[in-house]
Coordinates of C-alpha atoms in Angstrom, one line a residue:
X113 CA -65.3 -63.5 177.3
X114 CA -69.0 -65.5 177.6
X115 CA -70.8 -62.7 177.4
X116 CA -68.5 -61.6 174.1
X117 CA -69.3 -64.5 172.5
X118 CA -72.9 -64.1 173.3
X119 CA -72.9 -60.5 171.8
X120 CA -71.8 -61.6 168.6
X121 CA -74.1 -64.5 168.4
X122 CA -77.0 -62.8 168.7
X123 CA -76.1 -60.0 166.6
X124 CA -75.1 -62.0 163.6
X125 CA -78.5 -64.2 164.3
X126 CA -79.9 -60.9 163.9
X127 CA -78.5 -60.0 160.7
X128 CA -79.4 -63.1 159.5
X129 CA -83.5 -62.2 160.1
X130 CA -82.8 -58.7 158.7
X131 CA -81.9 -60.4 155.5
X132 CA -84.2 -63.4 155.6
X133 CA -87.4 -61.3 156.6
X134 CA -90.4 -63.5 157.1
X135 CA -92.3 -64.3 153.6
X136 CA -95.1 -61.8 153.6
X137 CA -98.7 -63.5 153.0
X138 CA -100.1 -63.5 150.0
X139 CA -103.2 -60.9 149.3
X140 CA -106.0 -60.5 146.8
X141 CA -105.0 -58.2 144.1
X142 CA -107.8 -57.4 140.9
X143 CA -108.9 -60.7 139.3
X144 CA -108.1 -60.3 135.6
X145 CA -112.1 -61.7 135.2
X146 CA -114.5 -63.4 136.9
X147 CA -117.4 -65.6 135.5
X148 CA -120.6 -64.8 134.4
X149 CA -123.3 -65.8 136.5
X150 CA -126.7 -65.0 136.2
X151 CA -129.1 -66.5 138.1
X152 CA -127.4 -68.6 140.8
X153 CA -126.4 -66.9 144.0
X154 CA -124.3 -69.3 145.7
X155 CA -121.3 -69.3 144.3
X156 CA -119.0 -67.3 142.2
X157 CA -115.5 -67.5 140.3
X158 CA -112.6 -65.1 140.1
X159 CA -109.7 -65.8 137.8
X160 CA -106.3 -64.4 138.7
X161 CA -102.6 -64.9 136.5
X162 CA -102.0 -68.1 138.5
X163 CA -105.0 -69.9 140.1
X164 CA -108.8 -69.5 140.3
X165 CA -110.5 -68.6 143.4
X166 CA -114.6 -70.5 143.8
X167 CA -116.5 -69.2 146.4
X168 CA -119.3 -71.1 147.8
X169 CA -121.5 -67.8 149.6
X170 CA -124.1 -69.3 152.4
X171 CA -127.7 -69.0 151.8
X172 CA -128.2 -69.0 155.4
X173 CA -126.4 -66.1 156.0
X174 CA -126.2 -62.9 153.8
X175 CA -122.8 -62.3 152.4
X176 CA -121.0 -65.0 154.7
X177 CA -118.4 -67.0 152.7
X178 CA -119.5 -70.9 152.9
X179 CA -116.4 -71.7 151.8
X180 CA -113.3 -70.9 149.0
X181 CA -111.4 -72.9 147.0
X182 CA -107.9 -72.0 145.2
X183 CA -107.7 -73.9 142.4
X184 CA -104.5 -74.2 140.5
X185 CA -102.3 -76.4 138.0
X186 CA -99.3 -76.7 140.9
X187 CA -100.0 -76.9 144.2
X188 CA -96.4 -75.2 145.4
X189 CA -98.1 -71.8 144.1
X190 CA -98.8 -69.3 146.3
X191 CA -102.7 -68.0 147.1
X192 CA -103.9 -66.6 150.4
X193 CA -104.4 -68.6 153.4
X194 CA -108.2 -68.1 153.3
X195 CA -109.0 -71.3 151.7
X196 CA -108.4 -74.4 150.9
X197 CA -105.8 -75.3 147.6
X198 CA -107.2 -77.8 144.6
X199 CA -104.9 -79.2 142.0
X200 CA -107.1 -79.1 138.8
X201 CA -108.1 -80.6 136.6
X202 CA -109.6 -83.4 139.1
X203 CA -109.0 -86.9 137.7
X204 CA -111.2 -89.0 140.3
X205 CA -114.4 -87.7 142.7
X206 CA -116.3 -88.8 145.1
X207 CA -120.5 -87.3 145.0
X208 CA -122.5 -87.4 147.5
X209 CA -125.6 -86.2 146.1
X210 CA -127.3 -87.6 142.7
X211 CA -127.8 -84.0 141.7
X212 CA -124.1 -84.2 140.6
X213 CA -124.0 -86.6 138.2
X214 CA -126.0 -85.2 135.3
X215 CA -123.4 -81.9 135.7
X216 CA -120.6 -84.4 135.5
X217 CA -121.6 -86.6 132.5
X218 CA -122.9 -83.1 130.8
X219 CA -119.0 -82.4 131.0
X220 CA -117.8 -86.1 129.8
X221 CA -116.5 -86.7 132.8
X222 CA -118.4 -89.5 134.1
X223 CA -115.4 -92.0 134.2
X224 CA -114.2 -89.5 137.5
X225 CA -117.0 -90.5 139.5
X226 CA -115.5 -93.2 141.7
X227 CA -117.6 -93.1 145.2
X228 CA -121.3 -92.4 145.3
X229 CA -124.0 -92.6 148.0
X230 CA -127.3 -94.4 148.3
X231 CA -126.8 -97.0 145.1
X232 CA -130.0 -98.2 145.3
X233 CA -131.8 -94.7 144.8
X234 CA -129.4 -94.5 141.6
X235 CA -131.1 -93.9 138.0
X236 CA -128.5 -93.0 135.4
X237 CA -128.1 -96.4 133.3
X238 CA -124.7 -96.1 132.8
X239 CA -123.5 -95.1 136.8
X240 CA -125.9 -97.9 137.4
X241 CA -123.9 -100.4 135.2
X242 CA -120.4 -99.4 136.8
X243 CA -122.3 -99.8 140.2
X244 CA -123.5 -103.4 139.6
X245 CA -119.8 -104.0 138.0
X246 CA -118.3 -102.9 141.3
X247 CA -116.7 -100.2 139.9
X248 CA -117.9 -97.4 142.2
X249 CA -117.5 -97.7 145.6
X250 CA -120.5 -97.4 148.7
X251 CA -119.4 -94.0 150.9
X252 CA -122.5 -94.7 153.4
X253 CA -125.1 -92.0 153.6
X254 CA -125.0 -88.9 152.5
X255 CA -125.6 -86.9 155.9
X256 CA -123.1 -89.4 157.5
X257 CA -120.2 -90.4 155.0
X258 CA -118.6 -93.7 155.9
X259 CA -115.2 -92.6 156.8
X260 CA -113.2 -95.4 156.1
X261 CA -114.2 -96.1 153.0
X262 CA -113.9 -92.5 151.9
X263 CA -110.4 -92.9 153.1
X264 CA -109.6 -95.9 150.7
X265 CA -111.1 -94.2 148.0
X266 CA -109.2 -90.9 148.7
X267 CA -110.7 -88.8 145.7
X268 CA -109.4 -86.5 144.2
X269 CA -112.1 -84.5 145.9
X270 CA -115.6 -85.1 147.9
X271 CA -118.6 -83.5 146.6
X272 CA -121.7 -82.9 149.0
X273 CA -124.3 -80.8 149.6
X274 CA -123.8 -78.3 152.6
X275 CA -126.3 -78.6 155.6
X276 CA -123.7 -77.8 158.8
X277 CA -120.4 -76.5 157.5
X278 CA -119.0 -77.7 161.3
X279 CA -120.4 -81.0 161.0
X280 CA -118.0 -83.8 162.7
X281 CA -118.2 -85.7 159.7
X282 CA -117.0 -83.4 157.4
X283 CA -114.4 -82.1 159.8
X284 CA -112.9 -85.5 159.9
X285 CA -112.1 -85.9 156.6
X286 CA -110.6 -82.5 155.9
X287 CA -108.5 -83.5 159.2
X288 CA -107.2 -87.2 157.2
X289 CA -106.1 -85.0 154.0
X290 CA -110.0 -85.6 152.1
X291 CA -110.2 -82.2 149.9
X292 CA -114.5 -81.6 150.8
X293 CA -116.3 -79.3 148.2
X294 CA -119.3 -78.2 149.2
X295 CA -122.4 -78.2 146.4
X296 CA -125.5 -75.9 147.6
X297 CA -127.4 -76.1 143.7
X298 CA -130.8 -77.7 146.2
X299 CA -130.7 -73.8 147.9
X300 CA -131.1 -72.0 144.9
X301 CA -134.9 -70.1 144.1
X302 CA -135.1 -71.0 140.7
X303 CA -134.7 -73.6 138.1
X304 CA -132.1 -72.1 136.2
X305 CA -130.0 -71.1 139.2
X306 CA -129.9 -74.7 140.1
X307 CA -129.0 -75.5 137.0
X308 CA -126.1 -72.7 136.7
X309 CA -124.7 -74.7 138.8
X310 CA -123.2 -76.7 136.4
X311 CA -120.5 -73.4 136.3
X312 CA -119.3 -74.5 139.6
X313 CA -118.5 -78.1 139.0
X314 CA -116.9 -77.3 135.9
X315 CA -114.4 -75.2 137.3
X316 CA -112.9 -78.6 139.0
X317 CA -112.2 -80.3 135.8
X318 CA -111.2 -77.0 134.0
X319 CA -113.7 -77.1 131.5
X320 CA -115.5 -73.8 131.7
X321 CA -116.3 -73.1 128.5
X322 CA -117.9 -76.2 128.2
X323 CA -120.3 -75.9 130.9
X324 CA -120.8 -71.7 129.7
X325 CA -122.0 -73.7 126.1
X326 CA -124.0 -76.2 127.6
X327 CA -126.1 -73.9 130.4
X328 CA -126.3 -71.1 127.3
X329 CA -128.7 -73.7 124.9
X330 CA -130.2 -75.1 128.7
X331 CA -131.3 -70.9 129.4
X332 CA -132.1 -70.4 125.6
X333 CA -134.9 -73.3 125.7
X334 CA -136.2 -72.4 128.9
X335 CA -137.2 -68.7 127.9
X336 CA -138.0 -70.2 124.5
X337 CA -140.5 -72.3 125.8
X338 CA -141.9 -70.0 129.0
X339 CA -142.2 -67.3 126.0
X340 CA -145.2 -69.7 124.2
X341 CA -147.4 -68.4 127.3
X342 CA -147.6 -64.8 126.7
X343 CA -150.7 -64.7 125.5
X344 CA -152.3 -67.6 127.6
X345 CA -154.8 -65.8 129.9
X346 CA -156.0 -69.0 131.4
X347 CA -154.1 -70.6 134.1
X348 CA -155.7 -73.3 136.0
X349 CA -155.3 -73.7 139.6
X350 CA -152.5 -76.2 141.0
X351 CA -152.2 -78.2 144.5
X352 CA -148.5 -80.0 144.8
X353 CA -147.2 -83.3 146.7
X354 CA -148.9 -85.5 148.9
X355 CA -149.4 -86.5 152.2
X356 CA -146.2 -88.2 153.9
X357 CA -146.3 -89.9 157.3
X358 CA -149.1 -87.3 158.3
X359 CA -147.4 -83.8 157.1
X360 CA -148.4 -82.5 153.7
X361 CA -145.2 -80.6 152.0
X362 CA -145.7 -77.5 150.1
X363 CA -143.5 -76.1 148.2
X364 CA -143.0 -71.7 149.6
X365 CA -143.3 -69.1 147.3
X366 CA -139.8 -68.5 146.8
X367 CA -138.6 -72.0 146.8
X368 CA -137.1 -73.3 142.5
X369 CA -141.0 -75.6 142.3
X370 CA -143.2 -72.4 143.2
X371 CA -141.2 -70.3 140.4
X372 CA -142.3 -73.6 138.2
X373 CA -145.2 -73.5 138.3
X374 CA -145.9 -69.8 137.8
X375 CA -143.8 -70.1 134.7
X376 CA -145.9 -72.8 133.3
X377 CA -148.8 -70.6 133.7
X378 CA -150.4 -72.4 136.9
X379 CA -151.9 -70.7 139.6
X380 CA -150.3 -71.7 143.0
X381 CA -152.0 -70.6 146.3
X382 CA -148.9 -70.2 148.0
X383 CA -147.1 -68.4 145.2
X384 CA -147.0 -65.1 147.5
X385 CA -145.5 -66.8 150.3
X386 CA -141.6 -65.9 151.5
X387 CA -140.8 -69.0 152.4
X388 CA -137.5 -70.3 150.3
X389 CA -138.1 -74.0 151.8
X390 CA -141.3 -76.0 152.7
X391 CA -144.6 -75.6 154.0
X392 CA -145.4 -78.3 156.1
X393 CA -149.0 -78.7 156.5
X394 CA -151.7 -81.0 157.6
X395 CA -154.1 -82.9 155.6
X396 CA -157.2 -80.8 157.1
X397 CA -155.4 -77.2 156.1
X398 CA -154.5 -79.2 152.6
X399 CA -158.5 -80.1 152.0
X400 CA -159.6 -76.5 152.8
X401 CA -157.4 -74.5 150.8
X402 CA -157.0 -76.8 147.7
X403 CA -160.7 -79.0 147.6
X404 CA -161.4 -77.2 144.4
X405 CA -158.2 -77.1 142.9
X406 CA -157.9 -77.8 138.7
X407 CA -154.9 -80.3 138.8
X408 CA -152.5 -82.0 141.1
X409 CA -148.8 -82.0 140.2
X410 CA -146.4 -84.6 142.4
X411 CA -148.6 -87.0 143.8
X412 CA -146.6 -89.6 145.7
X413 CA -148.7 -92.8 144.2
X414 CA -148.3 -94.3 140.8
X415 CA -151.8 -94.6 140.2
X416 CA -155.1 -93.5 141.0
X417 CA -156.3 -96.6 142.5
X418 CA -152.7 -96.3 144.9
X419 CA -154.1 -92.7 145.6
X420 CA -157.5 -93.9 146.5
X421 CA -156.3 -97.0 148.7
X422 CA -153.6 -94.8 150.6
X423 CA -156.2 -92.9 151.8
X424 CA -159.9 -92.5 151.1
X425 CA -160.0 -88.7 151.7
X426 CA -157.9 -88.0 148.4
X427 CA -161.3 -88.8 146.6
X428 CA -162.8 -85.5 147.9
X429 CA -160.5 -83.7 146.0
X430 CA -161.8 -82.0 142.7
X431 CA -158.5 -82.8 140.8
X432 CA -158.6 -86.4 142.2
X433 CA -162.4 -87.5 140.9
X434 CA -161.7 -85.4 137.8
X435 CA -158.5 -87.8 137.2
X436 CA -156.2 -84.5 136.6
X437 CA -153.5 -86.3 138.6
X438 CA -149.7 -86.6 137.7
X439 CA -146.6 -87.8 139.7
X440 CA -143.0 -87.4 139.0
X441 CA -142.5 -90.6 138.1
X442 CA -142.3 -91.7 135.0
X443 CA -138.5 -92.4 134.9
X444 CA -137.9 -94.5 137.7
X445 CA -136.1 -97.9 139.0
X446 CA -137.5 -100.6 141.1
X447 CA -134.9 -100.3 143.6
X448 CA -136.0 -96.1 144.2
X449 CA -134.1 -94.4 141.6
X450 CA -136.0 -91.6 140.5
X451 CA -134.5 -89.8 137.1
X452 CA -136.9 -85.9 138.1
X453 CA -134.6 -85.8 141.0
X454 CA -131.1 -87.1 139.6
X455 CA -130.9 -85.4 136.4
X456 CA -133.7 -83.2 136.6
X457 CA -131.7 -80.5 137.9
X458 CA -129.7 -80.1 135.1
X459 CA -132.6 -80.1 132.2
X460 CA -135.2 -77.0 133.7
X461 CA -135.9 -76.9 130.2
X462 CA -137.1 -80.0 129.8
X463 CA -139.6 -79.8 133.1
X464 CA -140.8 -76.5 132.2
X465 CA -142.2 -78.3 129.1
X466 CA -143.0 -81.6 130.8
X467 CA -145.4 -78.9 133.2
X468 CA -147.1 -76.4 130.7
X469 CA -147.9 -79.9 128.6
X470 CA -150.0 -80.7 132.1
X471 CA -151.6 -77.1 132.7
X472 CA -152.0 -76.2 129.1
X473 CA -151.3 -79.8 126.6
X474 CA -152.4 -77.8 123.2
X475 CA -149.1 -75.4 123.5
X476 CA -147.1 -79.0 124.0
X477 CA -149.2 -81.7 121.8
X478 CA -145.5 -82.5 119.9
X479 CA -143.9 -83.2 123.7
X480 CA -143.6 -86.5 124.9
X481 CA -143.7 -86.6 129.1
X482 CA -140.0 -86.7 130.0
X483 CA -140.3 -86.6 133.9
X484 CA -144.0 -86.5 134.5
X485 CA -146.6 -88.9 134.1
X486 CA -150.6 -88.8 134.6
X487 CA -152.0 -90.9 136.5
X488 CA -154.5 -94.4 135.4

């Protein structure tokens, strides 16, 4: 009689599977579009009936997914299990990286921003005010968030830049329930692809169309302005940064600054080179290869008597003792906030014509210096 019992148990437990079949997963059909990208490579965005799919690619790796994002109006609907799900539009963020926060107040949505990093190194007037009103809140630095306090906070979203995707940082959070989007504009080759990446972020807030506007008058100066140089056959010779705790930093010839300063008509010695990152080099290689160079762009003093006292060697440049030296600074705060690397990104533009006003001022005599500034 047991094993009766038993018989019919399992087959109605049976009959119950055959009509409850596990829920298959969910698979990519077509996207009905994607959007247009042009000139960054990091990311891109494919829209489908119910959700968006953002996918950061590496730059390490060729054709390695960083990391996707589902983004969606209700999180109950269903995507593939290949990424992580974002309700949209984000109310509140969290940035770890100052490069964010021109993209976000380009968008009008500078009231999100509710957890920054490095307040001192902060230049934007108004982030600055809500900072000193403690309305923003301290998440530690931004290669080693302070957990708890991101935990408080609990954005919407955190924003950083991606150095280790398996860092133990980052891996905590995602492990408490913190949504981490990674941002990877600083890997971009060029100016404009940085810049593009203004795309990306706008995807989180759900204004798209906005951000296509914006970057489409951004792109439109840029070529505008690089276009004045078509005829300029002169282009003086350029050496770049400065010498920093004994290493001298040179921009590669496929890193965003070397793709600067060949479309401001400059002639860059290492403009050939492969390298997407730095050169580091030391002061002896610097003085041999760049001793007779036109004009130095970047210096790290604010004037030439700081260049001079730093160290006495910068006199035996040509560009130095011919005072044809400019810095980055000319829109900064006493407490390190620097304005060329905070909303620079977002305004190419803008340095482009900041840059052919140094190498070639009669094409720019109506241009005010935004971001640079020549040395007294």
């Amino acid at each position: 009689m047991f094993r009766f019992y038993k018989s019919v148990i399992i087959l109605i437990s049976l009959s119950v599977i055959a009509c409850h079949p596990k829920e298959k997963p969910v698979t990519h059909s077509k996207p009905t579009c994607s959007a247009t990208i042009k000139y960054a490579t990091g990311f891109t965005i494919d829209y489908y009936h119910d959700y968006k799919k953002v996918t950061v690619i590496s730059p390490w790796q060729k054709n390695v997914v960083y990391a996707r994002y589902y983004l969606l109006s209700d999180l109950k609907t269903k995507t593939p299990n290949d990424g992580q799900k974002i309700k949209v539009p984000i109310q509140t963020i969290g940035t770890a990286s100052g490069t964010h926060y021109e993209f976000i107040s380009l968008l009008n949505e500078f009231n999100s921003i509710k957890g920054i990093c490095n307040p001192k190194t902060i230049y934007n007037p108004t982030l600055l005010k809500k900072w000193n009103e403690n309305k923003l809140v301290d998440m530690g630095d931004p290669f080693s968030l302070n957990i708890e306090r991101v935990q408080l906070l609990h954005p919407d979203l955190v924003m950083i830049s991606g150095f280790n995707q398996e860092d133990p940082i980052s891996k905590r959070l995602i492990e408490m329930g913190i949504t981490v989007v990674y941002n990877n504009e600083w890997m971009e080759t060029s100016l404009l692809a940085r810049a593009e990446w203004i795309k990306f972020v706008s995807a989180f807030y759900n204004k798209e169309v906005l951000a296509d506007s914006i970057f489409d008058k951004i792109e439109t100066n840029y070529l505008t302005i690089k276009n004045k140089l078509q005829n300029v056959t002169h282009t003086p010779s350029v050496m770049i940064g400065g010498n920093f705790k004994g290493t001298w930093y040179m921009p590669g010839g496929k890193s965003y600054m070397s793709g600067l300063l060949t479309d401001a008509g400059a002639s860059y010695r290492y403009a050939n080179d492969t390298t997407t990152g730095s050169l580091p080099l030391n002061f002896e290689v610097v003085l041999n290869n760049f001793r007779k160079t036109d004009i130095w762009i970047g210096s790290l003093a604010n004037s030439m008597a700081e260049l001079i006292a730093t160290d006495e060697r910068h006199g035996l440049f040509k560009a130095a003792n011919n005072k044809q030296v400019y810095s980055f600074n000319n829109r900064t705060t006493p407490t390190g906030g620097n304005d060329f690397w905070e909303s620079g990104v977002a305004h190419p533009d803008v340095i482009l014509a900041d840059m052919i006003k140094v190498f070639h001022p009669e094409m720019m005599k109506e241009h005010p210096f935004v971001y640079v500034n020549k040395l007294e």
